[in-house]
Coordinates of C-alpha atoms in Angstrom, one line a residue:
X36 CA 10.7 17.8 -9.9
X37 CA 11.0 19.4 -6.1
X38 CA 9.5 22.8 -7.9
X39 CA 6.8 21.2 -8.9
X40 CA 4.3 21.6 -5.6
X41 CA 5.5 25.4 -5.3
X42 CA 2.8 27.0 -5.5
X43 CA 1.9 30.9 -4.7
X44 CA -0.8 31.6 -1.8
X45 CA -4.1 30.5 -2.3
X46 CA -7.1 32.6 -2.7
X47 CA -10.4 32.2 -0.4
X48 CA -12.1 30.9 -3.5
X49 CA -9.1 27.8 -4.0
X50 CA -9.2 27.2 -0.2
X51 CA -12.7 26.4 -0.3
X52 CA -12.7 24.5 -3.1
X53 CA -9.8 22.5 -1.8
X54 CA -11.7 22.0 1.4
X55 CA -14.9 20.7 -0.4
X56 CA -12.6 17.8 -2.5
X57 CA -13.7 14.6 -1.9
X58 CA -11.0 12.7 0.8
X59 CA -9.7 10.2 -2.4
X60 CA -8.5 12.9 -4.2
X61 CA -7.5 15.0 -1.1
X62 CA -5.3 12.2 -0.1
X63 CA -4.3 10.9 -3.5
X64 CA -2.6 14.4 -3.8
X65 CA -1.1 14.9 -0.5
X66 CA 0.5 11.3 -0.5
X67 CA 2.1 12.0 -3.5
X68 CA 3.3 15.4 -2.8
X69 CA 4.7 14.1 0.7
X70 CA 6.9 11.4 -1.5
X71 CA 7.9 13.8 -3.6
X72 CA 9.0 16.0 -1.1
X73 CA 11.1 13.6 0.5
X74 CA 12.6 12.3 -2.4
X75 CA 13.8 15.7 -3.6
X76 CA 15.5 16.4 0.1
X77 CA 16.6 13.6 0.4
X78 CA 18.3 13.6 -3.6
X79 CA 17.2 9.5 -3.6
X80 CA 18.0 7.7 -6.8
X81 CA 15.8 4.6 -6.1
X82 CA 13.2 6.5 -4.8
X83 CA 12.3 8.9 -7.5
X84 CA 11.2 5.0 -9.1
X85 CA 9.3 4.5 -5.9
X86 CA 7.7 8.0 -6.9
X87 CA 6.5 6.9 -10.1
X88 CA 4.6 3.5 -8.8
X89 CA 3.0 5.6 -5.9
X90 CA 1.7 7.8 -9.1
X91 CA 0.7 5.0 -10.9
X92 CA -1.3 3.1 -7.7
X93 CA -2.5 6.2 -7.6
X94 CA -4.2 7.0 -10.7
X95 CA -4.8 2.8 -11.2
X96 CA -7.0 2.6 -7.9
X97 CA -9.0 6.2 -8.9
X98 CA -9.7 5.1 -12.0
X99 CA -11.2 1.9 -10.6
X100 CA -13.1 4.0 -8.0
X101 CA -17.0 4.2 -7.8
X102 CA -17.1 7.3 -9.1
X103 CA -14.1 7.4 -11.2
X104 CA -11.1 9.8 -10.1
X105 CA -9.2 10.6 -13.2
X106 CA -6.0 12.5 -12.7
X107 CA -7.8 16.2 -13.2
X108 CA -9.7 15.4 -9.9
X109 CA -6.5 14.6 -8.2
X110 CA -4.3 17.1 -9.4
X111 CA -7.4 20.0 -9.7
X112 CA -4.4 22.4 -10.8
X113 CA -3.8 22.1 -14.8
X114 CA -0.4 23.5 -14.5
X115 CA 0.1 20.9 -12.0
X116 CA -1.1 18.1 -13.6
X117 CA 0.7 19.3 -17.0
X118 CA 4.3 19.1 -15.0
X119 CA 3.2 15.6 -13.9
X120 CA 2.6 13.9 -16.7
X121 CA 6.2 15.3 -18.0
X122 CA 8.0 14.7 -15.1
X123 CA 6.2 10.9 -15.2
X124 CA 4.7 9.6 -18.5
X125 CA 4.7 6.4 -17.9
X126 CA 1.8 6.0 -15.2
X127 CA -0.5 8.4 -17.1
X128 CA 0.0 6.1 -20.3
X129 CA -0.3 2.5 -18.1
X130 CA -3.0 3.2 -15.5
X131 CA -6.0 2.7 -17.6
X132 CA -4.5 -1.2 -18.8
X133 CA -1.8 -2.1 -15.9
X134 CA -2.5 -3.0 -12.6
X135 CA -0.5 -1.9 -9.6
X136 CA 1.2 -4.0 -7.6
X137 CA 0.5 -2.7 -4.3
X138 CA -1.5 0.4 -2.9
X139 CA 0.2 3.9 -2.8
X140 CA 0.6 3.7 1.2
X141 CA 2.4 0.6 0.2
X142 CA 4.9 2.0 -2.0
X143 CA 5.0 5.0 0.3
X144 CA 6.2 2.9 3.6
X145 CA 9.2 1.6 1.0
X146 CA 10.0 5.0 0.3
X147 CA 10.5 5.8 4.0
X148 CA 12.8 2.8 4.1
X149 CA 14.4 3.3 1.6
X150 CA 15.3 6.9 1.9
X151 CA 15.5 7.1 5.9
X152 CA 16.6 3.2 6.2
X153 CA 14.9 0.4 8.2
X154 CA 16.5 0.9 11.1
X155 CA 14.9 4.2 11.6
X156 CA 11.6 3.7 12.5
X157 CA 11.2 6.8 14.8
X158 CA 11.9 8.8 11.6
X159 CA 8.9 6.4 9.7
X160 CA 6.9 6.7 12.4
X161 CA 7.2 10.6 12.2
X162 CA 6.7 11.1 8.8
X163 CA 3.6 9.0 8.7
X164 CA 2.4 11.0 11.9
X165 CA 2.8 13.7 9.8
X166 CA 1.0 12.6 6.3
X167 CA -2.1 11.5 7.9
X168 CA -2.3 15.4 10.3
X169 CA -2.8 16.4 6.6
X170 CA -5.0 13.5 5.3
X171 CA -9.0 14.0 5.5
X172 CA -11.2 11.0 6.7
X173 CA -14.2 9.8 4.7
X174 CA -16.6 8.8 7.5
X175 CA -14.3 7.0 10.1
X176 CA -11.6 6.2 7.2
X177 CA -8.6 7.6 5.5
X178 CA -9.0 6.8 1.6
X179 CA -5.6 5.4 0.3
X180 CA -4.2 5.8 3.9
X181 CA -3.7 2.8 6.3
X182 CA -5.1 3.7 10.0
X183 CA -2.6 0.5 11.1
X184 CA 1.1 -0.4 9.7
X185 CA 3.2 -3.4 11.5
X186 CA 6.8 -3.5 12.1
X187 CA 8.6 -6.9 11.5
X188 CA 11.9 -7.2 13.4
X189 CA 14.9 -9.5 12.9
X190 CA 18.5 -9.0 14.1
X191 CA 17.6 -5.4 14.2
X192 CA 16.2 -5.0 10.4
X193 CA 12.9 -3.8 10.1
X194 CA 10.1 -4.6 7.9
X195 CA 7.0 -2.6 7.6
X196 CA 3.3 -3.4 6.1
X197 CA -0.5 -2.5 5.6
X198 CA -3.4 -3.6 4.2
X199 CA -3.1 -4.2 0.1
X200 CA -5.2 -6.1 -3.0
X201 CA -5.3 -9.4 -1.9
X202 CA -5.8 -11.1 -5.2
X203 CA -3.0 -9.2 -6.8
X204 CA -0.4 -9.5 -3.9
X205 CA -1.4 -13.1 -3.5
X206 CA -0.4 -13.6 -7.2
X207 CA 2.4 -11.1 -7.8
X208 CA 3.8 -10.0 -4.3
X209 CA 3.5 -11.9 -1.3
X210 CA 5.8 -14.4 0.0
X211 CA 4.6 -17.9 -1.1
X212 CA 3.6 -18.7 2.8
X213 CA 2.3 -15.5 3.5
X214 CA 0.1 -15.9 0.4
X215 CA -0.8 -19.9 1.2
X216 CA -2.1 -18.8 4.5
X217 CA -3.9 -15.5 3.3
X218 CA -5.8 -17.8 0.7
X219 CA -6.8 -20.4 3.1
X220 CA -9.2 -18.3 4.4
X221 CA -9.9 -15.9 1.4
X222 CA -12.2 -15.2 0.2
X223 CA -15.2 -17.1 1.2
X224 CA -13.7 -16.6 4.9
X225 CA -14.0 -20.9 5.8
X226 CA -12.4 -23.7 5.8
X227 CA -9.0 -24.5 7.7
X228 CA -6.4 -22.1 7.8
X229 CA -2.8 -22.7 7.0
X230 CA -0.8 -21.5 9.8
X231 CA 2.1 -19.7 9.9
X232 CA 4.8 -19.9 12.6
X233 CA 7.6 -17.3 12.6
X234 CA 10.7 -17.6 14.7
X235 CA 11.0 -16.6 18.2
X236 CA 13.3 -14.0 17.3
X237 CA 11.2 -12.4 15.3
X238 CA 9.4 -9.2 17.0
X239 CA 6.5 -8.1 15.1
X240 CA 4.2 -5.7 16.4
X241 CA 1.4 -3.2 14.9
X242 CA 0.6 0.6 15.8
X243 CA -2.3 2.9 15.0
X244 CA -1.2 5.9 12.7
X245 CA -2.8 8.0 14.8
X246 CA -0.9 6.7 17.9
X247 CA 2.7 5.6 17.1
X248 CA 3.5 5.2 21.1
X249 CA 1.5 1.8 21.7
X250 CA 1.3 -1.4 20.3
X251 CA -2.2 -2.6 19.1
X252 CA -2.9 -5.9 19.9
X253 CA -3.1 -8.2 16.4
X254 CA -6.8 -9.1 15.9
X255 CA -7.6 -12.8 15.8
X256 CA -7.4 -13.2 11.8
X257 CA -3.5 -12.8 12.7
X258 CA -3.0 -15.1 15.2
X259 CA -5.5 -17.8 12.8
X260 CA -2.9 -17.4 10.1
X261 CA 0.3 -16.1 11.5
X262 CA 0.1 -17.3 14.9
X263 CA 0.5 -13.6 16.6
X264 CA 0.0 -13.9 20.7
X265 CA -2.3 -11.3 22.4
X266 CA -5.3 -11.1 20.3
X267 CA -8.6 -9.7 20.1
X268 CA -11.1 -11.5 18.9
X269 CA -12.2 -9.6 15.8
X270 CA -11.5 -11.1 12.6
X271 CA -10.5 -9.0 9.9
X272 CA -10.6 -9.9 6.4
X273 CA -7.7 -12.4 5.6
X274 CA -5.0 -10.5 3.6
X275 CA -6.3 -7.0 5.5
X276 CA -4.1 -6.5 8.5
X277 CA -0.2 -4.5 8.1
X278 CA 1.0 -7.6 9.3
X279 CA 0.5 -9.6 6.1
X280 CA 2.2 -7.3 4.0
X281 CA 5.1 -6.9 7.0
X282 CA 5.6 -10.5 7.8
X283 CA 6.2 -11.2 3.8
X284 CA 8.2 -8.4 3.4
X285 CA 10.7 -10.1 6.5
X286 CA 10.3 -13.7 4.9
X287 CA 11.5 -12.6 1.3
X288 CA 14.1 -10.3 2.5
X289 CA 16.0 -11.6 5.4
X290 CA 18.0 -14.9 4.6
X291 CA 17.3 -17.7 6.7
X292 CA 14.0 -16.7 8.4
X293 CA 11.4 -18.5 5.5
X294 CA 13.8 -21.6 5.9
X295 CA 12.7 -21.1 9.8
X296 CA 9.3 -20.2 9.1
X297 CA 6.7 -23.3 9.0
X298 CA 3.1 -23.4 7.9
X299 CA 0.9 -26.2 8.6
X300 CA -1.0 -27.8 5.4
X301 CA 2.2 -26.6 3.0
X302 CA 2.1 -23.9 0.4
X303 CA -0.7 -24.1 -2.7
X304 CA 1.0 -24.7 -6.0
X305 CA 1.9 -21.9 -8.4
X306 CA -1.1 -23.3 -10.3
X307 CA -3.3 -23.6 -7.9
X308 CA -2.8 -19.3 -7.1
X309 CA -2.7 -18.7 -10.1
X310 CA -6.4 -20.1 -10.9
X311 CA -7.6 -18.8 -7.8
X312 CA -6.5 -15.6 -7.5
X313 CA -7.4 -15.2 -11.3
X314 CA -11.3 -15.9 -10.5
X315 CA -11.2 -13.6 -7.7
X316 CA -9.8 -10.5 -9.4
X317 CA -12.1 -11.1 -12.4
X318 CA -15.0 -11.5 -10.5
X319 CA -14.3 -7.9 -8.5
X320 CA -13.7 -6.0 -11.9
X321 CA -16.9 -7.5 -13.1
X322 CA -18.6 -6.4 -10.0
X323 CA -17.5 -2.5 -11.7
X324 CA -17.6 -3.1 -15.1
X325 CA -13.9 -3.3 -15.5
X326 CA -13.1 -6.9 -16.5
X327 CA -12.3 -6.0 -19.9
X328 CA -9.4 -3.4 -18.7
X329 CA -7.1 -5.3 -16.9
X330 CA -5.5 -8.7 -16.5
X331 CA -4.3 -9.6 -12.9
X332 CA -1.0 -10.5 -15.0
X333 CA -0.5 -7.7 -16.6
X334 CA 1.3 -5.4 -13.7
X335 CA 2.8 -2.4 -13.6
X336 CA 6.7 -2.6 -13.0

């Protein structure tokens, strides 16, 4: 598998048609070829598994895409693309009829953790320095990359996020308070939120990919549902922000903190997010002709 992305100089011709690939497929490649690299230094059991659900968000999200990316547009090389699929059948056979859990830059922030541990976070901050310097922007955007990731702390263990599909995670991923307080305001944005108080303890601050030396302030979405200090007053879209995907990853991980953790109005039922979160993801694969494809229940694992 590390051989894989050894490839021989390029010609003018390959440059330039690298150059002119659109920035999903740009960045679809080099996120996977930056996991793959550090799963092969690193010789990480659990994170060549990692590798495969990156692949699989991957190839999921292009081929829900307007226009479609199938996996020749992502890996433009048929050599390339040929070692792939035998190195990793599985998302090539499941992308077109299971949905992924969580985005690529998702899966890639676990792989950081999980090969360079939490408590490492100049090293995660570094290597995600590193993978954007390669990334190319679509307007003012990175496709598939995250221009913010949060960083949860308790008793010294560290818990990282970004943005992610809010109707899936709500359903399959977040933590049940994390999810109750997302859906309070999502998505028809009104209502009354369902606030969520952490701990004091807990530290949990965001940074800009592009500048991992200081903190940016949580917009006012966070501090509506999570109860952040220090806010702008912008309001992101509820489920949006790193520190969603942070804040659940602390609650279902570290023992003791959700049993400290209070939200005001309770969580919603299993039923109730299940209906919910049901209508919303059928009514956005509607919206692309995709309805038919996939069910919000049928994931990728």
């Amino acid at each position: 598998m590390a051989e894989s992305f050894k490839k021989p100089k390029k010609s003018k011709e390959e440059r330039a048609k690298e150059y002119s690939k659109p920035a999903f497929a740009t960045n679809a490649f080099l996120l996977f070829k930056k996991a793959t690299d550090i799963v092969s230094a690193k010789e990480q059991g659990k994170g060549k598994l990692i590798l495969e659900e990156i692949l699989h968000s991957i190839l999921f999200l292009g081929n829900i895409h307007v226009p479609v990316y199938r996996p020749e547009h992502i890996f433009s090389d048929k050599e390339m693309l040929h070692r792939t699929k035998e190195d990793f059948p599985r998302p090539f056979d499941l992308f077109q009829t299971e949905v992924a859990q969580r985005t690529p830059f998702c899966y890639f922030l676990q792989l950081l953790t999980e090969c360079y541990s939490q408590e490492n976070e100049t090293t995660v901050k570094k290597n995600l320095s590193g993978l954007l310097g390669d990334c190319k922007k679509s307007g003012e955007r990175y496709p598939l990359i995250s221009s913010v990731i949060c960083i949860c702390e308790y008793n010294k263990h560290r818990y990282y996020g970004r943005e992610i599909m809010t109707s899936v995670s709500c359903l399959n991923v977040w933590d049940c308070k994390v999810a109750s307080a997302v859906m309070s305001m999502f998505p028809q944005d009104t209502g009354t939120p369902r606030t969520i108080q952490l701990p004091a303890t807990v530290r949990c601050e965001a940074f800009d990919v592009e500048d991992m030396y200081n903190v940016k302030p949580p917009c006012g979405r966070c501090n509506q549902l999570y109860s952040l200090p220090g806010h702008t007053d912008v309001l992101n879209k509820a489920g949006n922000c790193a520190e969603t995907e942070a804040i659940s990853n602390l609650l279902q991980d570290q023992e003791g903190v959700s049993e400290q953790t209070t939200i005001t109005g309770g969580v919603y039922s299993d039923q109730e997010v299940e209906e919910w979160m049901t209508a919303c993801f059928k009514k956005h694969m509607s919206n692309i002709n995709m309805n038919d494809n996939y069910d919000i229940q049928v994931v990728y694992d």
